[in-house]
Coordinates of C-alpha atoms and ligand atoms in Angstrom, one line a residue:
X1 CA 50.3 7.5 309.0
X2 CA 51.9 11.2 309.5
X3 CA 54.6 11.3 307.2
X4 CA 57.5 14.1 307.5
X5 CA 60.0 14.5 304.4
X6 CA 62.1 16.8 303.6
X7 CA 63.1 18.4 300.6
X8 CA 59.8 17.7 299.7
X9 CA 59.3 20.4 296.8
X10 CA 61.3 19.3 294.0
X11 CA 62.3 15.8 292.8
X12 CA 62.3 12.4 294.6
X13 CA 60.4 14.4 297.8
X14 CA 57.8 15.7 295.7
X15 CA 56.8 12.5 294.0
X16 CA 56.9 10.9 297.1
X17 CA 54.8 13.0 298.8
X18 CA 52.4 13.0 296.1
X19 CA 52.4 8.9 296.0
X20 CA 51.8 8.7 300.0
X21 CA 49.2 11.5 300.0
X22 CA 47.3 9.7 297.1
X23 CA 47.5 6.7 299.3
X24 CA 45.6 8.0 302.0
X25 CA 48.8 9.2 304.1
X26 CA 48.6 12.7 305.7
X27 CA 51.9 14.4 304.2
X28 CA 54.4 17.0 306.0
X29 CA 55.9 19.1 303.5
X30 CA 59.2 20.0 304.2
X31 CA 60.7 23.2 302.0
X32 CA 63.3 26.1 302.1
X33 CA 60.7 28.0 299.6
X34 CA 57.4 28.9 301.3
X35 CA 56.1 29.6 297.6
X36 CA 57.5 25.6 296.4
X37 CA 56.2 24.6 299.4
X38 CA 52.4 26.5 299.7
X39 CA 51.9 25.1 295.5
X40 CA 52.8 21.6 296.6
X41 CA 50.5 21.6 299.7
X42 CA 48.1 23.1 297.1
X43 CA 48.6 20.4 294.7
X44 CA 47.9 17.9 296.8
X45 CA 44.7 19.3 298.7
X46 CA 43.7 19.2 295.3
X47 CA 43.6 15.8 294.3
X48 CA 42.0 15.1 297.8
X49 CA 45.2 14.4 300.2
X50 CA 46.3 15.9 303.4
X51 CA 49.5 18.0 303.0
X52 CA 50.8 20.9 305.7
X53 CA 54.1 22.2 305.2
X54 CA 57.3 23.5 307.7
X55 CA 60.1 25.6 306.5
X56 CA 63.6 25.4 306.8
X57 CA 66.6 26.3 305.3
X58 CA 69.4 23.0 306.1
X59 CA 71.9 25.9 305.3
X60 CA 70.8 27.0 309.0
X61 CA 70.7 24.7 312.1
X62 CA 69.3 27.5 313.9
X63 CA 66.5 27.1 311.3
X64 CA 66.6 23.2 311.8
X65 CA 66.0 23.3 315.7
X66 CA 63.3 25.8 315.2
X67 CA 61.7 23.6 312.9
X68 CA 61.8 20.4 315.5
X69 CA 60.4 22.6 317.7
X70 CA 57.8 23.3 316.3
X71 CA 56.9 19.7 315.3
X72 CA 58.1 18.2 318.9
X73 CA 54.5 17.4 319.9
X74 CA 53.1 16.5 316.7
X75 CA 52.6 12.8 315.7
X76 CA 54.8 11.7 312.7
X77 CA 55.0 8.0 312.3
X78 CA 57.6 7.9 309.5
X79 CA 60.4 10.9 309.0
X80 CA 62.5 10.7 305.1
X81 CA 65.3 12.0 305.7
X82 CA 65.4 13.0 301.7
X83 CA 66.4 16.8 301.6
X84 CA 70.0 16.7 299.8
X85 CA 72.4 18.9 297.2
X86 CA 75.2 18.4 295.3
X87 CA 77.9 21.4 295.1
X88 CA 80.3 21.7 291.9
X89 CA 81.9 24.3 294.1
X90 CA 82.9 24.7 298.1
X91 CA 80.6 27.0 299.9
X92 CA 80.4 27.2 303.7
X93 CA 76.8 27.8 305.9
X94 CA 76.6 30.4 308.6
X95 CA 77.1 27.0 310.7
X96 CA 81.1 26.8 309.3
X97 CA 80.3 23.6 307.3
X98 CA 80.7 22.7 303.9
X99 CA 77.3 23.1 302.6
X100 CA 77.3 19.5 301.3
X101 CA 77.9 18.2 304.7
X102 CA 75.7 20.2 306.3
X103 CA 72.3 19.6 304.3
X104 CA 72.9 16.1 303.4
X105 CA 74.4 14.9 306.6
X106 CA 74.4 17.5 309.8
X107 CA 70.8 19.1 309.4
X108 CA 69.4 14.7 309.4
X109 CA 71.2 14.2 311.7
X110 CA 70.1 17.0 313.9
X111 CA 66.4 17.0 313.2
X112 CA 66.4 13.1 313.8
X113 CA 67.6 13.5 317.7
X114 CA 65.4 16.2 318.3
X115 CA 62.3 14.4 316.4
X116 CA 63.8 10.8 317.8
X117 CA 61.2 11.4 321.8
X118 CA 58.4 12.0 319.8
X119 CA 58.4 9.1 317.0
X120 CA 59.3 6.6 319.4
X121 CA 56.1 6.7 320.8
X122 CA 55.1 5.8 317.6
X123 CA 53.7 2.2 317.3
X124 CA 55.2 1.5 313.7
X125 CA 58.0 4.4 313.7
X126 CA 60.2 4.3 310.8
X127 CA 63.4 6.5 310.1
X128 CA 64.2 6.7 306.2
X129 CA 67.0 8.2 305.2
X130 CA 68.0 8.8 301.3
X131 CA 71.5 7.6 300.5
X132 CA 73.3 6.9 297.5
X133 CA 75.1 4.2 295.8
X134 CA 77.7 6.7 295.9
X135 CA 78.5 5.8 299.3
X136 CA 80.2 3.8 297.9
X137 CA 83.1 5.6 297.0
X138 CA 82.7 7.9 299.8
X139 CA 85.4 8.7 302.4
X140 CA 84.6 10.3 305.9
X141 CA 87.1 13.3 305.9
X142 CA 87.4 13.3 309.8
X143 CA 90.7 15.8 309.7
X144 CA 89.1 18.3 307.3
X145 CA 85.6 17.5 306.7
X146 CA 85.0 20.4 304.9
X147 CA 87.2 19.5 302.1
X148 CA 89.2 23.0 302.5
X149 CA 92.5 20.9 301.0
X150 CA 91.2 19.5 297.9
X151 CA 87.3 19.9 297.5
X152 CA 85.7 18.7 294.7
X153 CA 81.9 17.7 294.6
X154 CA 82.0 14.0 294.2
X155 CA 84.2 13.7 297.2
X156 CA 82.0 15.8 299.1
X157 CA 78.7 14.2 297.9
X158 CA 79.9 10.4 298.1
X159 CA 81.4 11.7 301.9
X160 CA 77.7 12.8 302.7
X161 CA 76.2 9.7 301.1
X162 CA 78.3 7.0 303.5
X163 CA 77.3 9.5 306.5
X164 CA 73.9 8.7 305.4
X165 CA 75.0 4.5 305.5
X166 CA 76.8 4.4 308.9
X167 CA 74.2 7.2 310.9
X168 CA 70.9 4.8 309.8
X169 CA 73.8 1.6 311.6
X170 CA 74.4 3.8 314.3
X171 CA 70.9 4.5 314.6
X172 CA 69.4 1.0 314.3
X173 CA 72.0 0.0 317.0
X174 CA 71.2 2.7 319.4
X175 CA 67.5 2.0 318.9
X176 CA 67.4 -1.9 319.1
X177 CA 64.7 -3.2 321.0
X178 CA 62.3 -0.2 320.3
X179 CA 59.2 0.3 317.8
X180 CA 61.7 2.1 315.5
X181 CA 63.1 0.5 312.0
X182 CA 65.4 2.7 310.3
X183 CA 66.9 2.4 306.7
X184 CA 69.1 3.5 304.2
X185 CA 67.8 3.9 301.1
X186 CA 69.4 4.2 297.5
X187 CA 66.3 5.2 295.0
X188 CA 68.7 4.6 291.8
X189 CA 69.5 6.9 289.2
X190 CA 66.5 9.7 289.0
X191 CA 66.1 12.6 286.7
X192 CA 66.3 15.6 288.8
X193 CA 68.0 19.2 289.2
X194 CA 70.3 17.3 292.0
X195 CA 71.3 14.8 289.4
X196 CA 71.7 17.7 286.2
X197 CA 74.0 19.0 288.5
X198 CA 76.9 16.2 288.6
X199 CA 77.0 16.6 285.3
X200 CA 76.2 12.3 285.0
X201 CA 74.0 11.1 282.5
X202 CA 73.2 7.4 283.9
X203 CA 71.8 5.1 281.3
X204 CA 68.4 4.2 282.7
X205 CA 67.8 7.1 284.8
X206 CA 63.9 7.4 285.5
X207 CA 61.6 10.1 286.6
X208 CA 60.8 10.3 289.6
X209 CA 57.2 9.1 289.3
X210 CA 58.2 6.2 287.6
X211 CA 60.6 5.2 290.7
X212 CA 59.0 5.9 294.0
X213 CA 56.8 2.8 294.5
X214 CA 59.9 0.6 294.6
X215 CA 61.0 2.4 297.4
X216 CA 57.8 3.9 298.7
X217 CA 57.2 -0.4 299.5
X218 CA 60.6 -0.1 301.8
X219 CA 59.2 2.7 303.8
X220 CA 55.6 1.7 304.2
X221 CA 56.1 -2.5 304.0
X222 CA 56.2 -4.7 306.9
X223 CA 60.0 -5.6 307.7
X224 CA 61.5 -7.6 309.4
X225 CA 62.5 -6.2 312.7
X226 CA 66.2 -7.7 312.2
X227 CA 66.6 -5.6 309.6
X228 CA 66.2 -2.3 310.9
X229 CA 69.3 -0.7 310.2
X230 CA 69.8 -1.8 306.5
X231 CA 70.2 -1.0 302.8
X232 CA 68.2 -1.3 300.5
X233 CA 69.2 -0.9 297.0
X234 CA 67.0 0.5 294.1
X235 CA 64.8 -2.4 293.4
X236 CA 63.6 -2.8 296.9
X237 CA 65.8 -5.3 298.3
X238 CA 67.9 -5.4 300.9
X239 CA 71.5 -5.0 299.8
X240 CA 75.2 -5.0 301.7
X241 CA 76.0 -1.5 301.9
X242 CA 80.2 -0.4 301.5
X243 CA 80.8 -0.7 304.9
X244 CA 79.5 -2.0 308.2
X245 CA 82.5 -0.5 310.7
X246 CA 80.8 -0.4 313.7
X247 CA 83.9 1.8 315.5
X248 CA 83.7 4.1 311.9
X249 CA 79.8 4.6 312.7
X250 CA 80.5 5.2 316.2
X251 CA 83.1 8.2 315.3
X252 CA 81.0 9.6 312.9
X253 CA 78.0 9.7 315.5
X254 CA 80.1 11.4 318.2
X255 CA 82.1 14.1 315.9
X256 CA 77.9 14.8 314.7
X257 CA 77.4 15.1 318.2
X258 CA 79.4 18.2 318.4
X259 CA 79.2 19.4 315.4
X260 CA 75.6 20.2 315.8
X261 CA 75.8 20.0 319.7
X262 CA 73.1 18.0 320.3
Ligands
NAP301 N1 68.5 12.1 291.7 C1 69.3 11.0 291.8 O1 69.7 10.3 290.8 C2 69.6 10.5 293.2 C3 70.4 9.3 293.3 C4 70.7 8.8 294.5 C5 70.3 9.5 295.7 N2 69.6 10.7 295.5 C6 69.3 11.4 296.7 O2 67.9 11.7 296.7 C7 67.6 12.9 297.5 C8 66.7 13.8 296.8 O3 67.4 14.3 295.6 P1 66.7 14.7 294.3 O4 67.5 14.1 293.2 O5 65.3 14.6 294.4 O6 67.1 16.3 294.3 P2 66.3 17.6 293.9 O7 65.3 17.4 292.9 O8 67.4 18.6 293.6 O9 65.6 17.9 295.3 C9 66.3 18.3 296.4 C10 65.3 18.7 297.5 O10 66.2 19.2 298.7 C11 65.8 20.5 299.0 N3 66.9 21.3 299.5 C12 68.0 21.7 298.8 N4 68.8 22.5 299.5 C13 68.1 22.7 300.7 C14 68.3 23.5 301.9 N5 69.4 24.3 302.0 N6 67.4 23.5 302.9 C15 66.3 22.7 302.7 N7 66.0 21.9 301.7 C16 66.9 22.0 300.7 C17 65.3 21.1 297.6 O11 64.6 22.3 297.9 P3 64.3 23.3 296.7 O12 63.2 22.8 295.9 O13 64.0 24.6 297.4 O14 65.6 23.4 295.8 C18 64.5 19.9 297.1 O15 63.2 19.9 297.8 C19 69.0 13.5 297.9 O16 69.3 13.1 299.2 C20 69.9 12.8 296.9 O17 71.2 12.6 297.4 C21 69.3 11.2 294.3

């Protein structure tokens, strides 16, 4: 299989990357750092894998399209949606969005519809995209989803994270009866720079290495085709996510719609 993820050079990305290509799975390296990304494509040559890698900064959707385009006649079979940040303070991408939004929500969301053509003509496609259990206390901000009023990074993360819940619904929905199964994914508590950054100190937090089979099993396992569209919580099993408001999912697709005018 041709597998695209992004945020692929630090963290949860990178192991999984690593795990797929020492699994025989040719690897698409996605980075903003064309030095992070040219070391893990080196990395991985040298254990014997497959790796190529595409830049491109999230903080950009300018960068994002260019990025699809360049893939739009390329065969991926799987795309992880994994790139993410979390922001202790607002900052705002040349797009107008928070930057929170943007990478963890708008840039997926963008690079899915334009990848969407090509994977489904993909036998076994599969749409992957890293969410939190922090959805669970997010909140989609529709009057000021930027946070200007009262940001704070939890708010904007958790937003993000639930965005990540209902677009993989949306998604399933708007894909039923094709070869694609798409998922939410929550990989648990995982010591990385993203999680340093809240400032959280989980008990049982693992490295990354020590974490990605569980869900690397969701991504590459047969499924059930029912269950395209679901959650699956850190031990690899389907789980009930916060919320399954169809009409919530459907506003959140559209406002994406123009947001990234797609
Ligand atoms: N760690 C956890 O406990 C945890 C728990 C639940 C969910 N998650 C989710 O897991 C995913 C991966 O997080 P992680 O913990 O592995 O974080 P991480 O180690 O900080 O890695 C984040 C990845 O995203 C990339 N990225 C950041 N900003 C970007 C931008 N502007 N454009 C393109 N790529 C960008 C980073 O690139 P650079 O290497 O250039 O920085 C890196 O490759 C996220 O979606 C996160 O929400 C993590």
């Amino acid at each position: 299989m041709e597998v695209l993820i992004t945020g692929a050079t630090a963290g949860i990305g990178a192991a999984s990357a690593k795990a797929l290509a020492r699994v025989g799975h040719e690897v698409i390296i996605h980075g903003r750092s064309e030095a992070k990304c040219a070391l893990m494509v080196k990395d991985i040559q040298a254990q014997g894998g497959i790796a190529r890698a595409e830049l491109a900064d999230f903080s950009s959707l300018t960068q994002v399209r260019a990025m699809a385009d360049r893939l739009a006649n390329q065969r991926i079979d799987i795309l992880v949606n994994n790139a993410g940040v979390w922001m202790n303070k607002a900052q705002e991408t040349e797009d107008g969005f928070e930057l929170t939004w943007q990478i963890n929500h708008l840039a997926p969301f963008l690079l899915t519809q334009l990848l969407l053509p090509a994977l489904l003509e993909r036998p076994d496609a599969r749409i992957i995209n890293i969410s939190s259990s922090g959805h669970r206390a997010g909140r989609i901000h529709f009057e000021d989803i930027n946070l200007r009023d009262n940001f704070n990074g939890m708010a904007a993360y958790c937003q993000s994270k639930l965005a990540n819940v209902l677009f993989t619904q949306e998604l399933a929905r708007r894909t039923q009866g094709s070869s694609l199964l798409t998922y939410a994914v929550d990989p648990g508590a995982v010591l990385t720079d993203l999680l340093a950054k809240t400032g959280f100190n989980p008990p049982g937090a693992k490295h990354a290495e020590e974490m990605v089979g569980k869900w690397l099993a969701v991504v590459l396992g047969p499924q059930n085709r029912d269950s395209s569209g679901g959650y699956f919580s850190p031990n690899g099993r389907l789980s009930e996510p916060s919320t399954r408001d169809k009409e919530l999912a459907a506003r959140l697709w559209s406002m994406s719609e123009s947001q990234t005018k797609v």
